[in-house]
């Protein structure tokens, strides 16, 4: 209790030290008030109380319970997500214990900056908003210290988007205590998933924590497994693409002589080009393991382009052959010229009618292409379904994973 009373005395006198919360990666930042900490006028016991407790040869064990209450704003284009967490930290500081027979209080509440607390930094954070600017620390009679920290943060996440929109990704939040060493401090972690809402595009289906081994700086990680519900992407991407492909196949049933067929095919191709340009902006890109849908929609674009070009070429050849037949008619015999005035039917009219009903070679080629095109479209669908089921891709390690933030360098 002798170590605790100077803290209480300084608290009442207003000599508590303030370290501002940092809305970035760090939890607390050493401010310009550090020199006042070592003022000789302060009691020596108060100066010692803000140092990390000495646990002998073993590091100080800090128990951390992580409660995840919300995960939102999952942005696969920026590879970021936002989350709300509550950290419950507890450790033993025997310097703050007191005898209840002399002082009957079983617990006291102190400002967090009046004694030692872990200074935490989130490695992946773009920004951190600590909800309580001045959290309170609860100290029990036996020296157990408890500190609750509520925060909202936006962090980077390496989404695995090969099977987008049915993707599963693992996102990590790494908490480092950069002001201490692994010989001084050690974390023991537990995780609790408190997310009750499932009405969102990405849901958290697994949550766990771990303490990475062989670290120069004490740290712990919170790993969240995210799953895409995919309903929005299927309706917005897959359904329009399949509908355009089916419409293109049905367009092959139109006669090659029909003028509307070329306009129909060109309209479908232009519509898909507009759809593809917006699709490129909606799908994420990566240096490795790009979504399979990017390749799938590119193949669909090539199929539509091939079908349109076939229609234009064969229709042009058919028109040329028709014009050539009209411009060079076969010469008639003189006997027929002499009988030109006879209004009776010519015996050659019936064979010409039979010959005109036969298909020209461009129309025959068009029918063959249509059958091959239908088979190719069906095969492409089955091949893509097989690739979707069996393809696997794992992104390689980042260049900075050799020795970031206290990790031991690789030989």
XYZ file of C-alpha atoms in Angstrom:
411
model
C 0.000 0.000 0.000
C 2.959 2.294 0.518
C 3.546 2.313 -3.260
C -0.075 3.153 -4.002
C -0.530 6.135 -1.648
C 1.949 8.412 -3.505
C -0.076 7.806 -6.662
C -3.303 8.750 -4.940
C -1.656 11.787 -3.421
C -0.325 12.952 -6.788
C -3.687 12.336 -8.400
C -5.488 14.549 -5.900
C -2.836 17.265 -6.230
C -3.214 17.286 -10.032
C 0.329 16.159 -10.833
C -0.794 13.329 -13.090
C 1.039 13.025 -16.395
C -0.910 13.126 -19.654
C 0.098 11.195 -22.765
C -2.192 11.953 -25.712
C -3.927 9.253 -27.666
C -2.632 8.969 -31.198
C -5.149 8.643 -34.050
C -2.788 6.587 -36.094
C -0.883 3.421 -35.574
C 0.267 4.121 -32.044
C -1.831 3.907 -28.932
C 0.192 6.322 -26.833
C 2.971 8.642 -27.777
C 5.622 10.007 -25.482
C 4.936 13.710 -25.136
C 6.947 16.687 -23.952
C 5.914 16.034 -20.368
C 8.532 13.316 -19.914
C 11.061 15.677 -18.256
C 8.580 16.484 -15.515
C 8.375 12.798 -14.739
C 11.898 12.801 -13.399
C 11.494 15.872 -11.299
C 13.383 15.287 -8.071
C 10.488 16.817 -6.152
C 8.268 13.840 -7.001
C 8.327 10.909 -4.617
C 10.612 8.096 -5.668
C 7.795 5.576 -5.248
C 5.654 7.406 -7.810
C 8.519 7.409 -10.304
C 8.982 3.670 -9.897
C 5.268 2.958 -10.291
C 5.234 4.035 -13.937
C 8.044 1.607 -14.787
C 7.181 -1.900 -15.887
C 6.814 -4.245 -12.890
C 9.792 -6.471 -12.274
C 8.821 -10.129 -12.432
C 12.279 -11.491 -11.743
C 13.817 -13.591 -14.484
C 10.438 -14.201 -16.178
C 8.660 -11.571 -18.307
C 5.574 -9.850 -16.997
C 2.491 -11.761 -18.161
C -0.349 -9.557 -19.437
C -3.663 -11.278 -20.085
C -5.587 -9.787 -23.036
C -9.206 -10.527 -23.878
C -10.221 -9.246 -27.320
C -13.931 -8.648 -27.986
C -14.805 -7.932 -31.633
C -18.200 -6.224 -31.826
C -18.355 -5.093 -35.451
C -16.586 -5.397 -38.810
C -17.742 -2.962 -41.499
C -16.625 -0.966 -44.545
C -14.869 -3.912 -46.172
C -13.355 -2.356 -49.300
C -11.765 -4.903 -51.637
C -10.650 -2.181 -54.050
C -8.546 -0.468 -51.360
C -7.804 -3.696 -49.467
C -9.051 -2.184 -46.210
C -11.641 -2.924 -43.541
C -12.887 -1.231 -40.375
C -13.528 -2.937 -37.066
C -14.611 -2.142 -33.518
C -12.829 -3.884 -30.649
C -12.679 -3.929 -26.882
C -9.428 -4.930 -25.176
C -9.504 -6.074 -21.575
C -5.963 -6.142 -20.173
C -4.981 -7.407 -16.751
C -1.657 -8.057 -15.022
C -0.156 -8.305 -11.581
C 1.786 -5.459 -10.031
C 2.734 -6.416 -6.469
C 3.996 -2.890 -5.803
C 0.369 -1.698 -5.750
C -0.926 -4.283 -3.252
C -2.032 -3.208 0.220
C -3.269 -4.680 3.458
C -7.043 -4.545 3.776
C -6.868 -4.676 7.558
C -5.179 -1.276 7.574
C -7.052 0.071 4.543
C -10.487 -1.559 4.145
C -10.982 -0.650 0.489
C -10.835 -3.692 -1.812
C -10.193 -1.778 -5.045
C -9.326 1.707 -6.254
C -9.684 3.451 -9.620
C -6.779 5.504 -10.926
C -6.019 7.457 -14.113
C -4.265 5.219 -16.620
C -1.330 7.634 -16.918
C -0.491 7.481 -13.214
C 1.011 3.973 -13.404
C 2.554 1.626 -15.933
C 0.326 0.346 -18.751
C 1.265 -1.358 -22.046
C 1.753 1.083 -24.928
C 0.142 -0.630 -27.938
C 0.687 -0.008 -31.641
C -1.395 -1.629 -34.415
C 0.890 -2.545 -37.286
C -1.741 -2.673 -40.064
C -3.708 0.388 -38.945
C -4.306 3.374 -41.201
C -5.961 5.196 -38.316
C -7.102 4.358 -34.787
C -9.834 6.077 -32.794
C -9.599 5.259 -29.083
C -13.122 5.788 -27.757
C -12.110 6.787 -24.225
C -9.506 9.524 -24.199
C -8.764 9.024 -20.481
C -9.434 5.413 -19.497
C -9.464 4.442 -15.850
C -7.403 1.644 -14.320
C -8.826 -0.566 -11.592
C -6.358 -1.815 -8.982
C -7.369 -4.636 -6.629
C -6.032 -5.126 -3.123
C -3.731 -7.962 -4.223
C -2.108 -5.826 -6.935
C -4.110 -7.038 -9.943
C -4.498 -4.228 -12.473
C -7.321 -4.132 -15.020
C -7.575 -1.793 -18.003
C -10.327 -1.664 -20.659
C -9.638 -0.058 -24.055
C -12.348 0.465 -26.698
C -11.248 1.389 -30.209
C -12.341 1.708 -33.826
C -9.704 1.210 -36.500
C -9.264 0.914 -40.256
C -6.607 -1.600 -41.242
C -5.068 -3.113 -44.336
C -6.012 -6.666 -45.245
C -4.551 -8.915 -47.950
C -7.811 -10.279 -49.328
C -7.595 -13.548 -51.247
C -9.883 -12.710 -54.173
C -9.180 -15.578 -56.564
C -12.721 -16.951 -56.083
C -14.457 -13.585 -55.828
C -17.422 -13.233 -55.167
C -17.250 -16.466 -53.131
C -13.958 -15.496 -51.513
C -12.652 -16.277 -48.043
C -9.930 -14.113 -46.517
C -7.950 -13.935 -43.287
C -7.248 -10.470 -41.907
C -4.839 -9.793 -39.056
C -4.483 -7.031 -36.497
C -1.008 -7.065 -34.934
C -0.628 -5.273 -31.597
C 2.974 -4.393 -30.662
C 4.324 -3.024 -27.383
C 7.255 -1.140 -28.874
C 8.385 0.405 -25.589
C 9.252 -3.009 -24.090
C 11.242 -6.074 -25.038
C 10.247 -9.713 -25.182
C 12.343 -10.317 -22.053
C 10.226 -7.838 -20.109
C 6.700 -8.447 -21.349
C 4.625 -11.355 -22.653
C 0.991 -11.500 -23.779
C -1.586 -14.194 -23.164
C -4.602 -13.674 -25.418
C -8.193 -14.808 -25.864
C -10.768 -13.728 -28.470
C -14.547 -13.444 -28.316
C -16.781 -12.822 -31.337
C -19.597 -10.492 -30.275
C -20.886 -9.662 -33.762
C -24.632 -10.256 -33.736
C -25.609 -8.758 -37.100
C -25.285 -10.866 -40.270
C -26.976 -8.387 -42.631
C -23.821 -7.413 -44.441
C -21.801 -8.395 -47.488
C -18.855 -9.813 -45.524
C -19.397 -11.831 -42.357
C -16.859 -12.997 -39.755
C -17.153 -16.766 -39.419
C -14.021 -17.376 -37.332
C -11.977 -15.387 -34.832
C -8.796 -16.361 -33.027
C -5.668 -14.876 -31.475
C -2.063 -15.927 -31.356
C 1.289 -14.782 -30.019
C 3.915 -15.002 -32.802
C 7.116 -16.742 -31.705
C 10.645 -15.386 -31.938
C 9.835 -11.729 -31.577
C 12.184 -9.085 -30.254
C 9.196 -6.918 -29.339
C 6.190 -8.373 -27.457
C 3.105 -8.617 -29.644
C -0.104 -10.522 -30.254
C -2.299 -10.938 -33.321
C -6.045 -11.013 -33.812
C -7.000 -13.038 -36.900
C -10.456 -12.663 -38.414
C -11.743 -14.962 -41.164
C -14.123 -13.156 -43.528
C -16.569 -14.740 -45.957
C -18.303 -12.986 -48.828
C -22.049 -13.625 -49.035
C -21.781 -12.945 -52.823
C -25.474 -12.213 -53.467
C -24.907 -8.627 -54.591
C -22.026 -9.531 -56.908
C -23.890 -12.450 -58.467
C -26.900 -10.293 -59.278
C -24.829 -7.359 -60.517
C -22.112 -9.237 -62.460
C -22.832 -12.858 -63.322
C -26.520 -12.609 -64.261
C -26.072 -9.780 -66.858
C -23.054 -11.491 -68.403
C -24.820 -14.837 -68.793
C -27.920 -13.110 -70.163
C -25.871 -11.345 -72.875
C -24.152 -14.589 -73.818
C -27.492 -16.414 -74.114
C -28.909 -13.570 -76.205
C -25.907 -13.804 -78.523
C -26.425 -17.540 -78.980
C -30.117 -16.974 -79.795
C -29.107 -14.316 -82.311
C -27.408 -17.013 -84.360
C -30.862 -18.454 -85.162
C -31.718 -15.404 -87.257
C -31.259 -15.901 -91.031
C -28.013 -14.591 -92.436
C -29.980 -12.696 -95.122
C -31.902 -10.780 -92.432
C -30.647 -7.220 -92.158
C -31.636 -7.081 -88.481
C -29.104 -9.757 -87.544
C -26.063 -7.528 -87.976
C -27.676 -4.721 -85.983
C -28.662 -7.216 -83.276
C -25.124 -8.593 -82.951
C -23.466 -5.176 -82.976
C -25.870 -3.904 -80.318
C -25.057 -6.841 -78.048
C -21.322 -6.313 -78.506
C -21.518 -2.591 -77.731
C -23.696 -3.280 -74.690
C -21.214 -5.816 -73.371
C -18.321 -3.402 -73.946
C -20.066 -0.854 -71.728
C -20.738 -3.571 -69.146
C -17.110 -4.747 -69.307
C -15.730 -1.234 -68.764
C -17.790 -0.818 -65.591
C -16.864 -4.344 -64.566
C -13.150 -3.564 -64.666
C -13.711 -0.746 -62.184
C -15.806 -2.955 -59.880
C -13.337 -5.842 -59.678
C -10.099 -5.477 -57.707
C -6.694 -5.983 -59.228
C -3.660 -7.474 -57.591
C -0.054 -8.293 -58.323
C -0.899 -11.977 -57.833
C -4.002 -14.183 -57.674
C -6.366 -11.939 -59.609
C -10.055 -12.922 -59.506
C -11.025 -15.657 -61.949
C -13.990 -13.552 -63.023
C -11.620 -11.132 -64.771
C -10.460 -13.908 -67.105
C -13.999 -15.261 -67.464
C -15.491 -11.948 -68.555
C -12.584 -11.402 -70.951
C -13.315 -14.774 -72.585
C -16.984 -13.797 -72.906
C -15.941 -10.575 -74.609
C -13.829 -12.533 -77.104
C -16.719 -14.918 -77.812
C -19.104 -12.039 -78.510
C -16.512 -10.342 -80.707
C -15.919 -13.566 -82.671
C -19.652 -14.110 -83.169
C -20.186 -10.547 -84.388
C -17.242 -10.662 -86.791
C -18.495 -13.965 -88.226
C -21.899 -12.457 -88.885
C -20.462 -9.352 -90.554
C -18.006 -11.295 -92.768
C -20.426 -13.977 -93.940
C -23.211 -11.445 -94.497
C -20.818 -9.390 -96.617
C -19.771 -12.424 -98.635
C -23.416 -13.393 -99.136
C -24.258 -9.895 -100.335
C -21.312 -9.910 -102.769
C -22.319 -13.273 -104.208
C -25.914 -12.087 -104.673
C -24.760 -8.912 -106.430
C -22.442 -10.931 -108.673
C -25.256 -13.285 -109.663
C -27.500 -10.346 -110.581
C -24.841 -8.450 -112.537
C -23.820 -11.451 -114.718
C -26.972 -13.392 -115.810
C -26.531 -16.464 -118.036
C -27.166 -15.771 -121.796
C -30.433 -17.084 -123.187
C -30.608 -19.116 -126.507
C -31.830 -17.468 -129.717
C -34.863 -19.715 -129.802
C -35.995 -18.316 -126.535
C -35.435 -14.735 -127.810
C -37.678 -15.435 -130.823
C -40.404 -16.817 -128.583
C -40.133 -13.839 -126.229
C -43.566 -12.687 -127.183
C -45.121 -15.976 -126.101
C -46.615 -15.382 -122.639
C -46.578 -19.079 -121.804
C -44.400 -20.354 -119.031
C -40.800 -21.294 -119.790
C -39.671 -24.755 -118.855
C -36.532 -23.322 -117.221
C -38.450 -21.393 -114.539
C -39.133 -24.442 -112.398
C -35.466 -25.544 -112.120
C -34.450 -21.974 -111.271
C -36.971 -21.903 -108.464
C -35.620 -25.174 -107.119
C -32.048 -23.897 -107.375
C -32.931 -20.631 -105.604
C -34.251 -22.523 -102.591
C -30.854 -24.120 -101.959
C -28.465 -22.564 -99.410
C -25.458 -20.662 -100.590
C -22.020 -21.518 -99.222
C -21.952 -18.484 -96.818
C -25.223 -19.677 -95.286
C -23.895 -23.217 -94.969
C -20.749 -21.910 -93.287
C -22.937 -19.845 -90.962
C -24.896 -22.932 -89.853
C -21.687 -24.847 -89.206
C -20.234 -21.948 -87.229
C -23.419 -21.689 -85.174
C -23.207 -25.348 -84.121
C -19.503 -25.045 -83.306
C -20.145 -21.802 -81.421
C -22.867 -23.358 -79.265
C -20.621 -26.308 -78.414
C -17.752 -23.923 -77.614
C -19.912 -21.805 -75.307
C -21.132 -24.868 -73.406
C -17.617 -26.268 -73.098
C -16.282 -22.927 -71.852
C -18.903 -22.891 -69.099
C -18.008 -26.394 -67.916
C -14.267 -25.721 -68.122
C -14.619 -22.542 -66.090
C -16.730 -24.359 -63.481
C -13.981 -26.990 -63.145
C -11.272 -24.338 -62.839
C -13.377 -22.521 -60.243
C -13.656 -25.662 -58.118
C -10.065 -26.866 -58.367
C -7.951 -23.744 -58.889
C -5.923 -22.543 -55.931
C -3.600 -19.601 -55.549
C -1.739 -18.309 -52.514
C -0.139 -14.904 -52.545
C 3.557 -14.879 -51.816
C 4.981 -13.251 -48.688
C 5.396 -9.517 -48.736
C 8.948 -8.165 -49.082
C 8.688 -6.471 -45.699
C 8.075 -9.718 -43.822
C 11.804 -10.358 -43.491
C 12.162 -8.342 -40.278
C 9.368 -5.835 -39.619
C 8.777 -4.288 -36.201
C 10.992 -6.429 -34.080
C 10.777 -9.743 -35.917
C 14.072 -11.580 -36.008
C 15.904 -11.123 -39.333
C 16.164 -14.130 -41.574
C 19.636 -15.448 -42.333
